[in-house]
Coordinates of N, CA and C in Angstrom, one line a residue:
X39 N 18.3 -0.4 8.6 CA 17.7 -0.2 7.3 C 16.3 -0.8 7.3
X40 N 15.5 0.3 6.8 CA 14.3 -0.3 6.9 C 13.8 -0.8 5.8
X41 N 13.2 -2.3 5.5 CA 12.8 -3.4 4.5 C 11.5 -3.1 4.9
X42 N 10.7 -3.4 3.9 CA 9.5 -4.0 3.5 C 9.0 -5.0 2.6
X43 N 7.9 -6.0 2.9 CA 8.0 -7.0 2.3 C 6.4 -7.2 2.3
X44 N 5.9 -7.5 0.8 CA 4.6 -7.0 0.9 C 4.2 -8.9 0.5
X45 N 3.0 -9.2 0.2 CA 2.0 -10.4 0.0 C 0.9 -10.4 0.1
X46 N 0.3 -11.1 -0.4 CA -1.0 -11.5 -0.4 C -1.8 -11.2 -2.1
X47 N -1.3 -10.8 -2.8 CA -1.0 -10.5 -4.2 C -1.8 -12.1 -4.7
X48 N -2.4 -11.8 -6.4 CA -2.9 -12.7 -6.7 C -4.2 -12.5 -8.0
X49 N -4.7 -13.6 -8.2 CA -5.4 -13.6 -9.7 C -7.1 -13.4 -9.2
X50 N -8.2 -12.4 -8.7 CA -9.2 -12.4 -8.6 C -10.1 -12.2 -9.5
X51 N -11.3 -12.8 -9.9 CA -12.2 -12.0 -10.8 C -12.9 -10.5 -10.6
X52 N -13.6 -9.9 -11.1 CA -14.2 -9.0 -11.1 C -15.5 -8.9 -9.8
X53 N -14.9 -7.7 -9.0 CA -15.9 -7.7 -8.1 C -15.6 -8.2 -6.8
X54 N -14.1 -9.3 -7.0 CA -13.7 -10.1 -5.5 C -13.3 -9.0 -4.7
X55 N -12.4 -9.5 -3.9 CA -11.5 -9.1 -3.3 C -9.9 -9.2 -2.5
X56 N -9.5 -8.6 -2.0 CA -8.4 -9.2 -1.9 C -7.5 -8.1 -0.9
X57 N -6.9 -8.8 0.2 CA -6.2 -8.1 1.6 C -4.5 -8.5 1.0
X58 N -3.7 -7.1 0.7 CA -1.9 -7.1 0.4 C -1.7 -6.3 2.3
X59 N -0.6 -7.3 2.7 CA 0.1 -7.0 3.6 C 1.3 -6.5 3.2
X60 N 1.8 -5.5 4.2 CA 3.0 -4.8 3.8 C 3.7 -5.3 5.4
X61 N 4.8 -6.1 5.6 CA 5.6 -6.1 7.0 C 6.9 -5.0 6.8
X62 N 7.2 -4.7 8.2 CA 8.1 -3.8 8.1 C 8.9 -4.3 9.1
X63 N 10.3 -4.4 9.0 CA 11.6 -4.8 9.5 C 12.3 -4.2 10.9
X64 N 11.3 -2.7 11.0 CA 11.8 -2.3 12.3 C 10.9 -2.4 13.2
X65 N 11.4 -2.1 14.8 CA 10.7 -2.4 15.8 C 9.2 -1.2 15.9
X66 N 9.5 -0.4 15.0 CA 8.7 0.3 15.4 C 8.2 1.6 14.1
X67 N 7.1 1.5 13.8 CA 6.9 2.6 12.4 C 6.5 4.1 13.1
X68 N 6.6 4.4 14.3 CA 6.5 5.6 14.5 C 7.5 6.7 13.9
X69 N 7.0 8.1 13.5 CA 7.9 8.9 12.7 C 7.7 8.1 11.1
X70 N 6.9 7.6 10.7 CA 7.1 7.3 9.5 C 5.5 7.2 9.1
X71 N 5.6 7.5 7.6 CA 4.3 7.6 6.7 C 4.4 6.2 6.1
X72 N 3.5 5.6 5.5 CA 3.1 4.5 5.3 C 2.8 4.9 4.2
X73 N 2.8 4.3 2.6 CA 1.8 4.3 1.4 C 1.7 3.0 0.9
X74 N 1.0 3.0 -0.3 CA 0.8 1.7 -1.0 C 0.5 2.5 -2.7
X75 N 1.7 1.6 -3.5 CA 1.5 2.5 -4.6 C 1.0 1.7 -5.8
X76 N 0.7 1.5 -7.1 CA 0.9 0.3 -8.2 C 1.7 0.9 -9.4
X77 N 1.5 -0.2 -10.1 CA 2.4 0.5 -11.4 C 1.7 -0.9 -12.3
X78 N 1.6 -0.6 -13.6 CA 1.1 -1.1 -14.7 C 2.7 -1.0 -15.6
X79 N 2.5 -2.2 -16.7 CA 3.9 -2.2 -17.4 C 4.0 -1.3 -18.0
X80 N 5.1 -0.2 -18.7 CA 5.4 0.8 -19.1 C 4.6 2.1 -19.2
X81 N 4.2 1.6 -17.6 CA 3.3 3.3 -17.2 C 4.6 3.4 -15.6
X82 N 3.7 4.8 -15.2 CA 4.5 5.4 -14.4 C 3.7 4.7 -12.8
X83 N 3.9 4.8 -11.7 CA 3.8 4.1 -10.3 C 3.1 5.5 -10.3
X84 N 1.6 4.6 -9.8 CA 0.9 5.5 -9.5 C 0.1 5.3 -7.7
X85 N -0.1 6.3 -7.1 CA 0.1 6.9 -5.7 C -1.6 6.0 -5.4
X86 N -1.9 5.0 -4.7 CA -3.3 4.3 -4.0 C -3.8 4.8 -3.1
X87 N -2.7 4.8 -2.1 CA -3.0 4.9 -0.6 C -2.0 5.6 0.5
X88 N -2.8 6.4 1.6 CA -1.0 6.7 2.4 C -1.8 6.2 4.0
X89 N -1.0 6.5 5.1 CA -1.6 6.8 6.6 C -0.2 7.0 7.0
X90 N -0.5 7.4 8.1 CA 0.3 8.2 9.2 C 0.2 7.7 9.8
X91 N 1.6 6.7 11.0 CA 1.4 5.7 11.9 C 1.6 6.6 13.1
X92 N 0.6 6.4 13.9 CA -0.1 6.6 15.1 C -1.0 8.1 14.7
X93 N -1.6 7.9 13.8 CA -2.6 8.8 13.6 C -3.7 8.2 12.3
X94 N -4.8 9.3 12.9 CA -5.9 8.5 12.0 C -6.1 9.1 10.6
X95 N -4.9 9.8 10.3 CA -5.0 10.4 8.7 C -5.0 9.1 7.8
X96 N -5.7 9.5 6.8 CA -5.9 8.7 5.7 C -6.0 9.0 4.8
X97 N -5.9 8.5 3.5 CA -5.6 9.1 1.9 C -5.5 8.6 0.9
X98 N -6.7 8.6 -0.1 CA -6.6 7.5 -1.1 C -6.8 8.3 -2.6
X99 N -6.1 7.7 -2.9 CA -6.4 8.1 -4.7 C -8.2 7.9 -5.5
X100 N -8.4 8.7 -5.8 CA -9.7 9.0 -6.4 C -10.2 7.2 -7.4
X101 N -9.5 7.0 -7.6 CA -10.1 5.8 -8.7 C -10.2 4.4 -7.5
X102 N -9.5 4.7 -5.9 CA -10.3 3.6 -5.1 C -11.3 4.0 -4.3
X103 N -11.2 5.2 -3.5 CA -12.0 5.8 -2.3 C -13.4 4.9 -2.7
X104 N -13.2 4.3 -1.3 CA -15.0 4.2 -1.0 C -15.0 2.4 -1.2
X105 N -13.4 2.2 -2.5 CA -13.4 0.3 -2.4 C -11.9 0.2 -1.3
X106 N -11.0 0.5 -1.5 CA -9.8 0.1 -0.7 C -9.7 1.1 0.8
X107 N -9.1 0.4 1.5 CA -9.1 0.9 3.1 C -7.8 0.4 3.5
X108 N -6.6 1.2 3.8 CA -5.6 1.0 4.0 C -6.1 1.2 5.9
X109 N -5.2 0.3 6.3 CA -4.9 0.1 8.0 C -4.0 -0.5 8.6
X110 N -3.6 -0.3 9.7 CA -2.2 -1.3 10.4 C -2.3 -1.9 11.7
X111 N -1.3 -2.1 11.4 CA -1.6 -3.1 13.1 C 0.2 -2.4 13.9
X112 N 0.0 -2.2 14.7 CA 1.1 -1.4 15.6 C 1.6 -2.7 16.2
X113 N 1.2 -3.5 16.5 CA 1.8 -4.9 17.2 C 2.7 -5.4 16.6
X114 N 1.9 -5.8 14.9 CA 2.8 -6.7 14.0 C 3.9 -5.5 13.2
X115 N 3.6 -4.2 13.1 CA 4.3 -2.8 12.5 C 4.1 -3.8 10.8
X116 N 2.9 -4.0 10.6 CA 2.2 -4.1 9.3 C 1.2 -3.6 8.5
X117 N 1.0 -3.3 7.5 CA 0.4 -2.3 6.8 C -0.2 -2.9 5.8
X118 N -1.5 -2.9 5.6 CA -2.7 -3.5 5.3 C -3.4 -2.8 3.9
X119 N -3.7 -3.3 2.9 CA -4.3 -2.5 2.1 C -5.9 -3.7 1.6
X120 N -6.9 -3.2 1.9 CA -8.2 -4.1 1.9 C -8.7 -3.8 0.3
X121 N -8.9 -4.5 -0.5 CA -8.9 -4.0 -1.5 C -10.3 -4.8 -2.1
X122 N -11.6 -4.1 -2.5 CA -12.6 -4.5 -2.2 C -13.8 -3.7 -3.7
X123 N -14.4 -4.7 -4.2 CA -15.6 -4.6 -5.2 C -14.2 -4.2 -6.3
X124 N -13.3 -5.0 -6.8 CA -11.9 -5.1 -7.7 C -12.8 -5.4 -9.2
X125 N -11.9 -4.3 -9.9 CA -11.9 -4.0 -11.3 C -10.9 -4.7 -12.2
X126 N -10.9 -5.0 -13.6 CA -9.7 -5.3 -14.1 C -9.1 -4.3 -14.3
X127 N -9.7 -3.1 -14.1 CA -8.3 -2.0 -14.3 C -7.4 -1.9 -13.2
X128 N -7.7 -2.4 -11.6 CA -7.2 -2.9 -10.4 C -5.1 -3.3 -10.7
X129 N -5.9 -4.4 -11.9 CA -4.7 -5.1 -12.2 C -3.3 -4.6 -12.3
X130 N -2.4 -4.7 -11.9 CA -1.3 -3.9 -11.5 C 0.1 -4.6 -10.4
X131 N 0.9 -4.1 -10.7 CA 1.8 -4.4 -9.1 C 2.0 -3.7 -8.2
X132 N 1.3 -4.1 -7.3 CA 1.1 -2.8 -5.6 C 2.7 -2.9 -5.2
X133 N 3.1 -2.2 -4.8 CA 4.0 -1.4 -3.9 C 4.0 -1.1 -2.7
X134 N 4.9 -1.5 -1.3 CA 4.4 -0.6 -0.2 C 5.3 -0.1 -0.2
X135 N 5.5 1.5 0.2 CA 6.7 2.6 0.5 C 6.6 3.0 2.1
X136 N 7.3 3.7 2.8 CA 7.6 4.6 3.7 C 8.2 5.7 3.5
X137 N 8.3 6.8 4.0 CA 9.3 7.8 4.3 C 9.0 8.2 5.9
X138 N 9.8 8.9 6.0 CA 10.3 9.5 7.2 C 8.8 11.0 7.0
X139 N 8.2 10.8 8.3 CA 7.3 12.1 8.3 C 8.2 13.2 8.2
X140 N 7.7 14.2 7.3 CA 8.0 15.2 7.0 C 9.0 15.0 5.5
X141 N 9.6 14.1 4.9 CA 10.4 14.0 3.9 C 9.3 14.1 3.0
X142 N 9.9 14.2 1.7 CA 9.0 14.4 0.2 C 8.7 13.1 0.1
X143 N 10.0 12.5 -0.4 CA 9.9 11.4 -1.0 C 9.9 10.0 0.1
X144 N 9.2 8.8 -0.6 CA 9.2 7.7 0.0 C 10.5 6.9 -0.7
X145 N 11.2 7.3 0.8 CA 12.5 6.1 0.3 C 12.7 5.0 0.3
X146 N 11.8 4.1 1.1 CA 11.6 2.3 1.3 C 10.4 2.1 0.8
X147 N 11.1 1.2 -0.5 CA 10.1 0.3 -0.8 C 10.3 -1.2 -0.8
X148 N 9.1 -2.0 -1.3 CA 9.2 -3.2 -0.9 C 9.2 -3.7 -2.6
X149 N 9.4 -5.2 -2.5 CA 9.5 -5.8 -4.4 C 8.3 -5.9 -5.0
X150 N 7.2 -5.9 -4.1 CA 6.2 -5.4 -5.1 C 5.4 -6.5 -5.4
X151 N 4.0 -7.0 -5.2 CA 3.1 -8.1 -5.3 C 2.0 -7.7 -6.4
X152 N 1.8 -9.0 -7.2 CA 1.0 -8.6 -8.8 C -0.3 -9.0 -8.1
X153 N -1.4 -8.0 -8.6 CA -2.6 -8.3 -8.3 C -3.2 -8.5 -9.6
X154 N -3.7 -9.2 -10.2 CA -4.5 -9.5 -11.4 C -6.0 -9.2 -10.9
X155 N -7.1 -8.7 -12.0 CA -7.9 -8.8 -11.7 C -9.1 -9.2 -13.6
X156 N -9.5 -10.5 -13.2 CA -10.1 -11.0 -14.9 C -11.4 -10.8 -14.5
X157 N -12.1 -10.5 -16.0 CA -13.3 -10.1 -16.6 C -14.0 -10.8 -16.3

C-alpha cells in the first residue's frame, strides 16, 4: 500500500518562499503520476501541480505557472513542490496524491501540510 507523507508546510509572508516534500513508502514510483493538490476550508481541492515519474512531463495550474516547480528525486522516491514569489491567496492545505499511470483518479493521498501565507 502506497503512503505518502508530505512536510515542510508553514507560516511565510508575502513574496517568501517555501520547499513541501511529499515521501513515498514504496521502493519505487515508476508507473505512477505524482500531483500536489490544496484545498481552502469549505472550498473544493483544487489541482497545483502533476509529473510523470521518469519523464519530463510537467503541469501546473494557471494561478502558479512561472512561481511553483514541482520535481523529484528518484533516489529518495520524493516529490518536491518549490513554491516561490507566495501570495496570501497561496494559503491553503497542499496535498500530495498519486495514481497509477493511466488511471483517472488519484488514489493516494497523503494528510496534508498547511501553508499559510500573511500580508
Amino acid at each position: 500500500q502506497l503512503q505518502l507523507v508530505e512536510s515542510g508546510g508553514g507560516l511565510v509572508q508575502a513574496g517568501g518562499s517555501l520547499r513541501l516534500s511529499c515521501a513515498a513508502s514504496v521502493r519505487t514510483l515508476n508507473g505512477y503520476n505524482m500531483g500536489w493538490f490544496r484545498q481552502v476550508p469549505g472550498k473544493e481541492r483544487k489541482f497545483v501541480a502533476a509529473l510523470y515519474w521518469g519523464s519530463s512531463y510537467r503541469t501546473y495550474a494557471d494561478s502558479v505557472k512561472g512561481r511553483f516547480t514541482i520535481s523529484r528525486d528518484e533516489a529518495q522516491n520524493t516529490v518536491y513542490l518549490q513554491m516561490n514569489s507566495l501570495k496570501p491567496d497561496d494559503t491553503a492545505v497542499y496535498y500530495c496524491a498519486a495514481r497509477i499511470t493511466g488511471a483517472t483518479d488519484y488514489r493516494y493521498w497523503g494528510q496534508g501540510t498547511q501553508v499559510t501565507v500573511s500580508s
